[in-house]
Amino acid sequence: MSVAAPAERFRWLLDATAMAIVGVDDTGHIIMTNRQADRLFGYPPDALVGHPIEVLVPEAVERAHIAYRNQYLLDPRTRPMGHGLKLSARRQDGSEFPAEISLAALETDDGILVAATVHDITERVAAERDRERMQAELDRSRRLESIGQLAAGIAHDFNNTLGIMFGQVEVLLDDMDELPSLDTEDARDELRAGLSRIQEAGKRAAQLTQGLLAFGQRQVLHAEPVELDQIATEAARMLSHSLGGRVTLTTELNTTGRRVLADRGKLEQVLFNLVINARDAMPQGGRITVSTEAVPLADEDAHNVGLPPGPYLSLRVRDTGTGIPAEIAERVFEPFFTTKSEGQGTGLGLATVHGTVQQAGGTVLLDSRVGEGTVFTILLPALKPRPAPPPPSPNAPEDLSARRAAYRILVLDDEVELRDLAAQLLRRSGYQSQIATSGEDAVEQARTTDIDVLLTDVSMPGMSGPQTADAVRAVRPSVQVVYMSGYARALATGEDVVFIEKPITKAALLKLIDGVVGIRPA
């Protein structure tokens, strides 16, 4: 059976369909087109027959199309062309249009016949662009509204704070002319009270600033390995007597010994904020449950929450309160947004929570139902579990080398001698160590090797230490970073900084790395 025979026999059927169809032989030449294809590409009937199919392909991708065509003929079956890619086709006048193309193959006596169905999606693409533009405008409007609310909140709180400070200073200045001296206890008490008011106002301003820094993820964190169960236990102990008799606080802790890299004080404050908010959501009393759990995130789950795949620990605060309506839940992390009465809150509590958790490489999830209660879930990258220490021999000294052998350190420095020396010191002391010659090399090694610590110089040609650390953590969120430099520590400020100053001594290096991975001498 020849190719031409069926093409002519069913030409009326091909012309009757609303789809543009182009037939191509196994050499890549067009052997037939239907009426819709001729109209779509702007050619007279049968004018395309005999031409290579690349005549309908944009010039910029002709060569790539030939390679794709040859690859398709090795496994010819029905499938969309270039799935996931933005395809274009070329008309006779040289103009191009976005297209969806489906391929189907038919075995004939003369070889393989490939039928390409072409759909012009210009209108769809234009509609998608309009939707994207409208969404971008909506997002911009929301950002401007949030910025305006932020500015108003800052002005309100700082004006109040400054008003207290300026007013109290004026009172003290007036009193100075009237007070005979500060020799009397009453005079000293009055001065002390005024200065205390100024000090308290200054503390309020400092807290406001810290909240804004946390929201903007610009606060300097003192990151260290911390156990969530310890944080939750200590917080529950301190809060249990301050929640009121009608509120019960319980814990369900399931991550004993597991750690995250975070600022202990900031993480405690995050938990305090969430528990106090839960208490305020239960004016008639209720139950607050603080729980921890190990949560492995696979690709799809990680994508859904905006985190890289990997092991995480969750810190969850659940209450049986009034719940949060959907329209309010969308805004709870905005700065200065609050549903509390005037003077009952700054509106920075949850914004601070959000900023602190994000800066630690995690995220905050909210699940709330009106009348049923609210659950805040914090997810943070889990550090590698510490190996169980071997039982000590009664008469033998502790073998730190055996414990260090469980950890791999990646050393990066543009000074070859210093890099090799640091790796050698670590290796001789029991650690697994390997070197990276550049930031790009470090990232590539992190993709394929289980790295526990990145020991990196701060200032290097190409990717800097902080840039490399960000890129490595993007593929391995649990990696801990230690910076080293012979320059000022300010070079690494703004990061979760663990720092050692050059020249590095063996004792100082081992003490720091041991502390980072959680090895403590017996």
Coordinates of C-alpha atoms in Angstrom, one line a residue:
M1 CA 0.0 0.0 0.0
S2 CA 1.5 3.3 -1.0
V3 CA 1.4 6.5 1.1
A4 CA -0.4 8.5 -1.6
A5 CA -3.3 6.1 -2.0
P6 CA -4.8 6.4 1.6
A7 CA -3.9 10.1 1.6
E8 CA -6.1 10.7 -1.5
R9 CA -8.8 8.3 -0.5
F10 CA -9.4 10.0 2.8
R11 CA -8.6 13.5 1.7
W12 CA -12.2 14.5 2.1
L13 CA -12.1 13.3 5.7
L14 CA -8.9 15.2 6.4
D15 CA -10.3 18.4 4.9
A16 CA -13.5 18.1 6.9
T17 CA -11.7 18.1 10.3
A18 CA -11.2 21.3 12.1
M19 CA -7.6 20.4 13.0
A20 CA -4.6 21.3 10.9
I21 CA -2.8 18.1 9.9
V22 CA 0.6 17.7 8.1
G23 CA 1.8 14.3 6.9
V24 CA 5.6 13.7 6.9
D25 CA 7.6 10.7 5.7
D26 CA 10.6 9.2 7.4
T27 CA 13.0 11.5 5.5
G28 CA 11.4 14.6 7.0
H29 CA 9.6 15.7 3.9
I30 CA 5.9 16.8 3.7
I31 CA 3.8 14.4 1.6
M32 CA 0.4 15.9 2.3
T33 CA -1.5 18.7 4.1
N34 CA -5.2 19.2 4.7
R35 CA -7.1 22.4 3.9
Q36 CA -6.9 23.6 7.5
A37 CA -3.1 23.3 7.6
D38 CA -2.7 25.2 4.3
R39 CA -4.8 28.0 5.7
L40 CA -3.0 28.0 9.1
F41 CA 0.4 28.3 7.5
G42 CA -0.7 30.6 4.6
Y43 CA 0.2 28.3 1.7
P44 CA -1.8 27.4 -1.4
P45 CA -3.2 23.9 -1.6
D46 CA -0.4 21.2 -2.0
A47 CA 2.3 23.9 -2.1
L48 CA 4.0 22.4 0.9
V49 CA 4.2 18.9 -0.5
G50 CA 7.8 17.9 -1.1
H51 CA 9.3 20.5 1.2
P52 CA 11.2 19.5 4.4
I53 CA 9.0 19.9 7.5
E54 CA 11.6 22.4 8.8
V55 CA 10.0 25.0 6.5
L56 CA 7.2 25.2 9.1
V57 CA 9.7 25.5 12.0
P58 CA 11.1 28.8 13.3
E59 CA 14.6 29.3 11.9
A60 CA 16.2 29.5 15.4
V61 CA 15.3 25.9 16.2
E62 CA 15.6 24.2 12.8
R63 CA 18.7 22.3 13.7
A64 CA 17.3 21.2 17.0
H65 CA 14.1 20.1 15.3
I66 CA 16.1 17.8 12.9
A67 CA 17.7 16.1 15.9
Y68 CA 14.3 15.8 17.6
R69 CA 12.7 14.3 14.4
N70 CA 15.5 11.7 14.1
Q71 CA 15.1 10.8 17.7
Y72 CA 11.3 10.5 17.4
L73 CA 11.7 8.0 14.5
L74 CA 13.6 5.7 16.8
D75 CA 10.5 5.3 18.9
P76 CA 7.5 6.5 16.8
R77 CA 4.3 6.6 18.9
T78 CA 1.5 8.9 19.6
R79 CA 2.6 11.6 22.0
P80 CA 2.7 15.4 22.4
M81 CA 5.7 17.1 20.8
G82 CA 8.1 18.9 23.2
H83 CA 5.9 18.2 26.3
G84 CA 6.4 21.0 28.8
L85 CA 8.1 23.3 26.3
K86 CA 6.7 26.4 24.6
L87 CA 6.5 25.5 20.9
S88 CA 6.2 27.9 17.9
A89 CA 5.4 27.3 14.2
R90 CA 6.3 29.5 11.2
R91 CA 3.9 30.7 8.5
Q92 CA 4.8 31.4 4.8
D93 CA 5.2 35.1 5.5
G94 CA 7.8 34.3 8.2
S95 CA 5.6 35.2 11.1
E96 CA 5.5 32.8 14.1
F97 CA 2.7 31.7 16.4
P98 CA 2.5 29.6 19.6
A99 CA 1.4 26.0 18.9
E100 CA 0.5 22.7 20.4
I101 CA 1.7 19.8 18.3
S102 CA 0.7 16.1 18.6
L103 CA 2.5 13.3 16.7
A104 CA 1.1 10.0 15.5
A105 CA 3.0 7.4 13.5
L106 CA 1.6 4.9 10.9
E107 CA 3.5 2.0 9.4
T108 CA 3.1 1.8 5.5
D109 CA 4.7 -0.2 2.7
D110 CA 6.8 2.9 1.9
G111 CA 8.0 3.5 5.4
I112 CA 6.7 5.4 8.4
L113 CA 4.2 8.2 7.9
V114 CA 4.1 10.7 10.7
A115 CA 0.9 12.8 11.2
A116 CA 1.5 16.1 13.0
T117 CA -1.7 17.8 14.3
V118 CA -1.0 21.5 14.8
H119 CA -3.2 23.8 17.0
D120 CA -2.7 27.5 17.1
I121 CA -2.9 28.6 20.7
T122 CA -2.4 32.3 20.2
E123 CA -5.7 33.2 21.9
R124 CA -5.0 30.9 24.8
V125 CA -1.5 32.3 25.3
A126 CA -2.9 35.9 25.2
A127 CA -5.5 35.0 27.7
E128 CA -2.9 33.5 30.0
R129 CA -0.8 36.6 29.7
D130 CA -3.8 38.7 30.6
R131 CA -4.4 36.6 33.6
E132 CA -0.8 36.8 34.7
R133 CA -0.8 40.5 34.2
M134 CA -4.0 40.9 36.2
Q135 CA -2.5 38.6 39.0
A136 CA 0.7 40.6 39.0
E137 CA -1.3 43.9 39.3
L138 CA -3.3 42.3 42.2
D139 CA -0.1 41.1 43.9
R140 CA 1.4 44.6 43.5
S141 CA -1.7 46.2 44.9
R142 CA -1.6 43.8 47.9
R143 CA 2.1 44.5 48.4
L144 CA 1.4 48.3 48.3
E145 CA -1.4 47.8 50.8
S146 CA 0.8 45.8 53.1
I147 CA 3.6 48.4 52.8
G148 CA 1.1 51.2 53.6
Q149 CA -0.1 49.3 56.6
L150 CA 3.5 48.6 57.7
A151 CA 4.4 52.3 57.4
A152 CA 1.2 53.3 59.3
G153 CA 2.0 50.8 62.0
I154 CA 5.6 52.0 62.3
A155 CA 4.5 55.6 62.5
H156 CA 1.9 54.9 65.1
D157 CA 4.1 52.8 67.4
F158 CA 7.2 54.9 67.1
N159 CA 5.2 58.1 67.6
N160 CA 3.8 56.7 70.8
T161 CA 7.2 55.6 72.0
L162 CA 8.9 58.8 71.1
G163 CA 6.1 60.8 72.7
I164 CA 6.7 59.0 76.0
M165 CA 10.5 59.5 75.8
F166 CA 10.3 63.2 74.8
G167 CA 7.6 64.0 77.3
Q168 CA 9.4 62.4 80.2
V169 CA 12.6 64.2 79.3
E170 CA 10.8 67.5 79.3
V171 CA 9.3 66.7 82.7
L172 CA 12.8 65.9 84.1
L173 CA 14.3 69.0 82.6
D174 CA 11.6 71.1 84.2
D175 CA 12.1 69.3 87.6
M176 CA 15.8 70.0 87.5
D177 CA 15.1 73.7 88.1
E178 CA 12.7 73.0 90.9
L179 CA 14.6 70.2 92.7
P180 CA 17.0 71.7 95.3
S181 CA 19.3 68.7 95.0
L182 CA 19.4 64.9 94.5
D183 CA 20.5 64.4 98.1
T184 CA 17.1 63.5 99.3
E185 CA 15.6 60.0 98.7
D186 CA 12.4 61.5 97.3
A187 CA 14.3 63.4 94.7
R188 CA 16.3 60.4 93.7
D189 CA 13.2 58.2 93.5
E190 CA 11.5 60.8 91.3
L191 CA 14.4 60.9 88.9
R192 CA 14.8 57.2 89.0
A193 CA 11.1 56.7 88.0
G194 CA 11.4 59.1 85.1
L195 CA 14.5 57.4 83.8
S196 CA 12.8 54.0 84.1
R197 CA 9.9 55.2 82.0
I198 CA 12.4 56.4 79.3
Q199 CA 14.2 53.0 79.5
E200 CA 11.0 51.1 79.1
A201 CA 10.0 53.1 76.1
G202 CA 13.4 52.4 74.6
K203 CA 12.9 48.7 75.1
R204 CA 9.5 48.9 73.3
A205 CA 11.3 50.6 70.4
A206 CA 14.0 47.9 70.4
Q207 CA 11.4 45.2 70.4
L208 CA 9.6 46.9 67.5
T209 CA 12.8 47.0 65.6
Q210 CA 13.6 43.4 66.2
G211 CA 10.1 42.4 65.0
L212 CA 10.6 44.3 61.8
L213 CA 14.0 42.8 61.3
A214 CA 12.5 39.3 61.8
F215 CA 9.7 40.0 59.4
G216 CA 12.2 41.2 56.8
Q217 CA 14.6 38.3 57.5
R218 CA 17.4 40.7 58.3
Q219 CA 18.1 39.9 62.0
V220 CA 21.4 38.4 62.8
L221 CA 20.8 34.9 64.2
H222 CA 23.1 33.0 66.6
A223 CA 22.4 29.6 65.0
E224 CA 23.3 26.4 66.8
P225 CA 22.0 22.8 66.9
V226 CA 19.0 22.7 69.2
E227 CA 16.6 20.0 70.2
L228 CA 12.9 20.9 69.6
D229 CA 11.8 18.7 72.5
Q230 CA 14.0 20.7 74.9
I231 CA 12.7 24.0 73.6
A232 CA 9.1 22.8 74.0
T233 CA 9.7 21.3 77.4
E234 CA 11.3 24.5 78.7
A235 CA 8.6 26.7 77.2
A236 CA 5.8 24.6 78.7
R237 CA 7.4 24.8 82.1
M238 CA 7.7 28.6 81.9
L239 CA 4.2 29.2 80.4
S240 CA 2.1 26.7 82.4
H241 CA 1.6 29.1 85.3
S242 CA 0.8 32.2 83.3
L243 CA -2.0 31.0 81.0
G244 CA -4.8 31.2 83.5
G245 CA -6.7 28.5 85.4
R246 CA -9.1 27.7 82.5
V247 CA -6.3 26.9 79.9
T248 CA -4.5 23.6 80.0
L249 CA -1.1 23.2 78.3
T250 CA 0.1 19.7 77.3
T251 CA 3.0 18.4 75.3
E252 CA 3.4 15.5 72.9
L253 CA 7.1 15.2 72.1
N254 CA 8.3 12.7 69.6
T255 CA 11.7 14.0 68.4
T256 CA 14.0 13.1 71.4
G257 CA 17.6 13.7 70.4
R258 CA 16.7 15.2 67.0
R259 CA 18.0 18.7 66.3
V260 CA 17.5 21.7 64.0
L261 CA 19.9 24.6 63.2
A262 CA 18.3 27.7 64.8
D263 CA 18.7 30.6 67.2
R264 CA 17.6 29.1 70.5
G265 CA 16.3 32.4 71.9
K266 CA 14.4 33.3 68.7
L267 CA 12.9 29.9 68.5
E268 CA 11.7 30.1 72.1
Q269 CA 10.1 33.5 71.3
V270 CA 8.4 31.9 68.3
L271 CA 6.8 29.3 70.6
F272 CA 5.9 31.8 73.2
N273 CA 4.1 34.0 70.6
L274 CA 2.1 31.0 69.3
V275 CA 1.1 29.8 72.7
I276 CA 0.0 33.3 73.9
N277 CA -2.0 33.7 70.7
A278 CA -3.6 30.4 71.3
R279 CA -4.5 31.4 74.9
D280 CA -6.1 34.7 73.6
A281 CA -8.2 32.7 71.1
M282 CA -9.8 30.8 74.0
P283 CA -11.5 33.5 76.2
Q284 CA -13.7 30.8 77.8
G285 CA -10.7 28.5 78.4
G286 CA -9.6 25.3 76.5
R287 CA -6.7 23.1 75.7
I288 CA -3.3 24.0 74.0
T289 CA -1.2 21.1 72.8
V290 CA 2.5 21.6 71.8
S291 CA 3.8 18.6 69.8
T292 CA 6.9 17.7 67.8
E293 CA 7.4 15.1 65.1
A294 CA 9.8 14.0 62.4
V295 CA 8.4 14.8 59.0
P296 CA 10.1 13.5 55.8
L297 CA 9.1 15.6 52.8
A298 CA 9.1 13.9 49.4
D299 CA 9.2 15.9 46.2
E300 CA 5.5 16.6 45.8
D301 CA 4.9 17.4 49.5
A302 CA 8.0 19.6 49.6
H303 CA 6.8 21.5 46.5
N304 CA 3.4 22.0 48.1
V305 CA 4.8 23.8 51.1
G306 CA 7.6 25.6 49.2
L307 CA 10.6 23.7 50.7
P308 CA 13.3 21.5 49.2
P309 CA 12.7 17.7 49.7
G310 CA 14.4 16.2 52.7
P311 CA 14.0 15.4 56.5
Y312 CA 12.3 18.0 58.6
L313 CA 11.1 18.4 62.2
S314 CA 7.7 19.9 63.0
L315 CA 6.8 22.0 66.0
R316 CA 3.0 22.2 66.2
V317 CA 0.8 24.4 68.4
R318 CA -2.9 23.3 68.5
D319 CA -5.7 25.1 70.3
T320 CA -9.4 24.5 70.9
G321 CA -10.3 28.1 70.4
T322 CA -12.6 30.2 68.3
G323 CA -10.7 29.6 65.0
I324 CA -9.7 32.1 62.4
P325 CA -12.0 33.1 59.5
A326 CA -10.6 32.5 56.0
E327 CA -10.5 36.2 55.1
I328 CA -8.4 36.9 58.3
A329 CA -6.2 33.7 57.9
E330 CA -4.9 35.1 54.6
R331 CA -3.4 38.2 56.4
V332 CA -2.3 36.9 59.8
F333 CA 1.4 37.0 58.9
E334 CA 1.3 40.6 57.6
P335 CA 3.1 43.2 59.8
F336 CA 0.9 45.3 62.1
F337 CA -2.2 43.3 61.1
T338 CA -4.1 42.4 64.3
T339 CA -7.6 41.7 65.4
K340 CA -6.9 42.6 69.0
S341 CA -8.2 45.8 70.6
E342 CA -6.1 49.0 70.6
G343 CA -3.2 48.6 73.0
Q344 CA -3.5 44.8 73.2
G345 CA -0.9 44.0 70.6
T346 CA 1.4 45.4 68.0
G347 CA 0.4 43.1 65.2
L348 CA 4.1 42.0 64.8
G349 CA 3.8 38.7 66.7
L350 CA 3.0 36.3 63.8
A351 CA 5.0 38.4 61.3
T352 CA 8.0 37.9 63.6
V353 CA 7.2 34.1 63.8
H354 CA 7.1 33.9 60.0
G355 CA 10.3 35.9 59.4
T356 CA 12.3 34.0 62.1
V357 CA 11.2 30.5 60.8
Q358 CA 11.9 31.4 57.1
Q359 CA 15.3 32.8 58.1
A360 CA 16.0 29.4 59.7
G361 CA 15.2 27.7 56.4
G362 CA 11.7 26.5 57.3
T363 CA 8.1 27.5 56.9
V364 CA 4.9 28.1 58.9
L365 CA 1.6 26.4 58.0
L366 CA -1.8 27.5 59.2
D367 CA -4.9 25.3 59.5
S368 CA -7.9 26.8 61.2
R369 CA -11.7 26.2 61.3
V370 CA -14.1 28.6 62.9
G371 CA -15.5 27.2 66.1
E372 CA -13.1 24.2 66.1
G373 CA -9.7 25.7 66.7
T374 CA -6.4 26.5 65.1
V375 CA -3.1 24.7 64.3
F376 CA 0.2 26.4 63.5
T377 CA 2.8 24.0 62.2
I378 CA 6.5 25.0 61.9
L379 CA 8.7 22.9 59.7
L380 CA 12.5 23.2 60.0
P381 CA 15.2 21.2 58.3
A382 CA 16.4 18.3 60.5
L383 CA 20.0 17.9 61.2
K384 CA 21.6 14.5 60.8
P385 CA 20.9 12.4 63.9
R386 CA 23.7 12.0 66.3
P387 CA 25.1 8.5 66.5
A388 CA 24.7 6.7 69.8
P389 CA 28.0 7.0 71.7
P390 CA 29.9 3.7 72.2
P391 CA 29.9 2.5 75.8
P392 CA 33.0 3.8 77.5
S393 CA 35.7 1.4 78.5
P394 CA 36.3 1.5 82.2
N395 CA 40.0 2.2 81.9
A396 CA 40.3 3.6 78.3
P397 CA 40.0 7.3 77.4
E398 CA 37.0 8.4 75.3
D399 CA 37.6 7.7 71.5
L400 CA 36.5 11.0 69.9
S401 CA 37.8 9.8 66.5
A402 CA 35.2 7.0 66.4
R403 CA 32.4 9.5 67.0
R404 CA 33.8 12.0 64.5
A405 CA 33.9 9.3 61.8
A406 CA 30.1 9.6 61.4
Y407 CA 30.4 13.1 59.9
R408 CA 31.6 14.4 56.6
I409 CA 33.1 17.9 56.3
L410 CA 33.4 19.7 52.9
V411 CA 36.3 22.2 52.9
L412 CA 36.3 25.2 50.5
D413 CA 39.0 27.8 50.2
D414 CA 40.7 29.4 47.2
E415 CA 44.1 29.1 49.0
V416 CA 45.1 25.5 48.1
E417 CA 47.6 25.1 51.0
L418 CA 45.1 26.3 53.7
R419 CA 42.3 24.2 52.2
D420 CA 44.4 21.0 52.2
L421 CA 45.7 21.7 55.7
A422 CA 42.2 22.1 57.2
A423 CA 41.0 18.9 55.5
Q424 CA 44.1 17.1 56.7
L425 CA 43.6 18.3 60.3
L426 CA 40.0 17.1 60.2
R427 CA 40.9 13.8 58.6
R428 CA 43.6 13.0 61.1
S429 CA 41.2 13.8 64.0
G430 CA 38.7 11.3 62.8
Y431 CA 36.3 13.3 60.5
Q432 CA 35.6 12.3 56.9
S433 CA 36.8 15.3 54.9
Q434 CA 36.9 16.3 51.3
I435 CA 37.8 19.4 49.4
A436 CA 36.1 21.7 46.9
T437 CA 38.0 23.9 44.5
S438 CA 35.2 26.4 44.0
G439 CA 31.7 27.3 45.0
E440 CA 30.3 25.6 41.9
D441 CA 32.3 22.4 42.8
A442 CA 31.0 22.5 46.4
V443 CA 27.4 22.7 45.1
E444 CA 27.9 19.8 42.7
Q445 CA 29.5 17.6 45.5
A446 CA 26.6 18.5 47.8
R447 CA 24.2 17.1 45.1
T448 CA 25.8 13.7 45.2
T449 CA 27.3 13.4 48.6
D450 CA 25.8 13.5 52.1
I451 CA 27.6 16.5 53.6
D452 CA 27.1 17.4 57.2
V453 CA 29.2 20.6 57.5
L454 CA 30.5 23.1 54.9
L455 CA 33.7 24.8 56.1
T456 CA 34.2 27.7 53.7
D457 CA 36.2 30.8 53.3
V458 CA 34.1 34.0 53.2
S459 CA 35.7 36.0 50.4
M460 CA 36.7 34.1 47.2
P461 CA 36.8 34.7 43.5
G462 CA 33.5 33.8 41.8
M463 CA 31.0 32.5 44.3
S464 CA 31.6 33.9 47.8
G465 CA 31.3 31.8 50.9
P466 CA 27.7 33.1 51.8
Q467 CA 26.6 32.6 48.2
T468 CA 28.0 29.1 48.2
A469 CA 26.3 28.3 51.5
D470 CA 22.9 29.4 50.2
A471 CA 23.4 27.3 47.1
V472 CA 24.5 24.2 49.0
R473 CA 21.6 24.6 51.5
A474 CA 19.2 24.8 48.6
V475 CA 20.1 21.2 47.7
R476 CA 20.9 20.0 51.3
P477 CA 18.9 22.1 53.8
S478 CA 20.3 20.3 56.8
V479 CA 23.9 21.3 56.0
Q480 CA 25.6 23.3 58.7
V481 CA 27.9 26.1 57.6
V482 CA 31.1 27.3 59.3
Y483 CA 32.8 30.4 57.9
M484 CA 36.6 31.1 58.1
S485 CA 38.4 34.2 57.2
G486 CA 41.5 36.3 58.0
Y487 CA 39.4 39.5 57.6
A488 CA 36.8 41.1 59.7
R489 CA 33.9 39.1 60.9
A490 CA 31.6 41.7 59.4
L491 CA 32.2 40.1 56.0
A492 CA 29.8 37.3 57.1
T493 CA 27.2 39.2 59.1
G494 CA 23.6 38.8 58.2
E495 CA 24.0 35.0 57.9
D496 CA 23.4 32.3 60.4
V497 CA 27.1 32.8 61.3
V498 CA 29.4 30.3 62.9
F499 CA 32.8 31.8 62.5
I500 CA 36.5 30.8 63.0
E501 CA 39.3 33.3 62.4
K502 CA 42.4 32.6 60.5
P503 CA 45.1 31.5 61.1
I504 CA 43.3 28.3 62.2
T505 CA 44.8 26.1 64.9
K506 CA 43.9 22.4 65.2
A507 CA 42.5 22.9 68.7
A508 CA 40.2 25.8 67.8
L509 CA 39.0 24.0 64.6
L510 CA 38.2 20.8 66.3
K511 CA 36.5 22.6 69.2
L512 CA 34.2 24.5 66.8
I513 CA 33.4 21.6 64.5
D514 CA 32.8 19.3 67.5
G515 CA 30.4 21.8 68.9
V516 CA 28.5 22.3 65.6
V517 CA 27.9 18.6 65.1
G518 CA 27.1 18.0 68.7
I519 CA 30.1 16.1 69.9
R520 CA 30.8 16.8 73.6
P521 CA 33.8 15.3 75.5
A522 CA 32.7 13.0 78.3

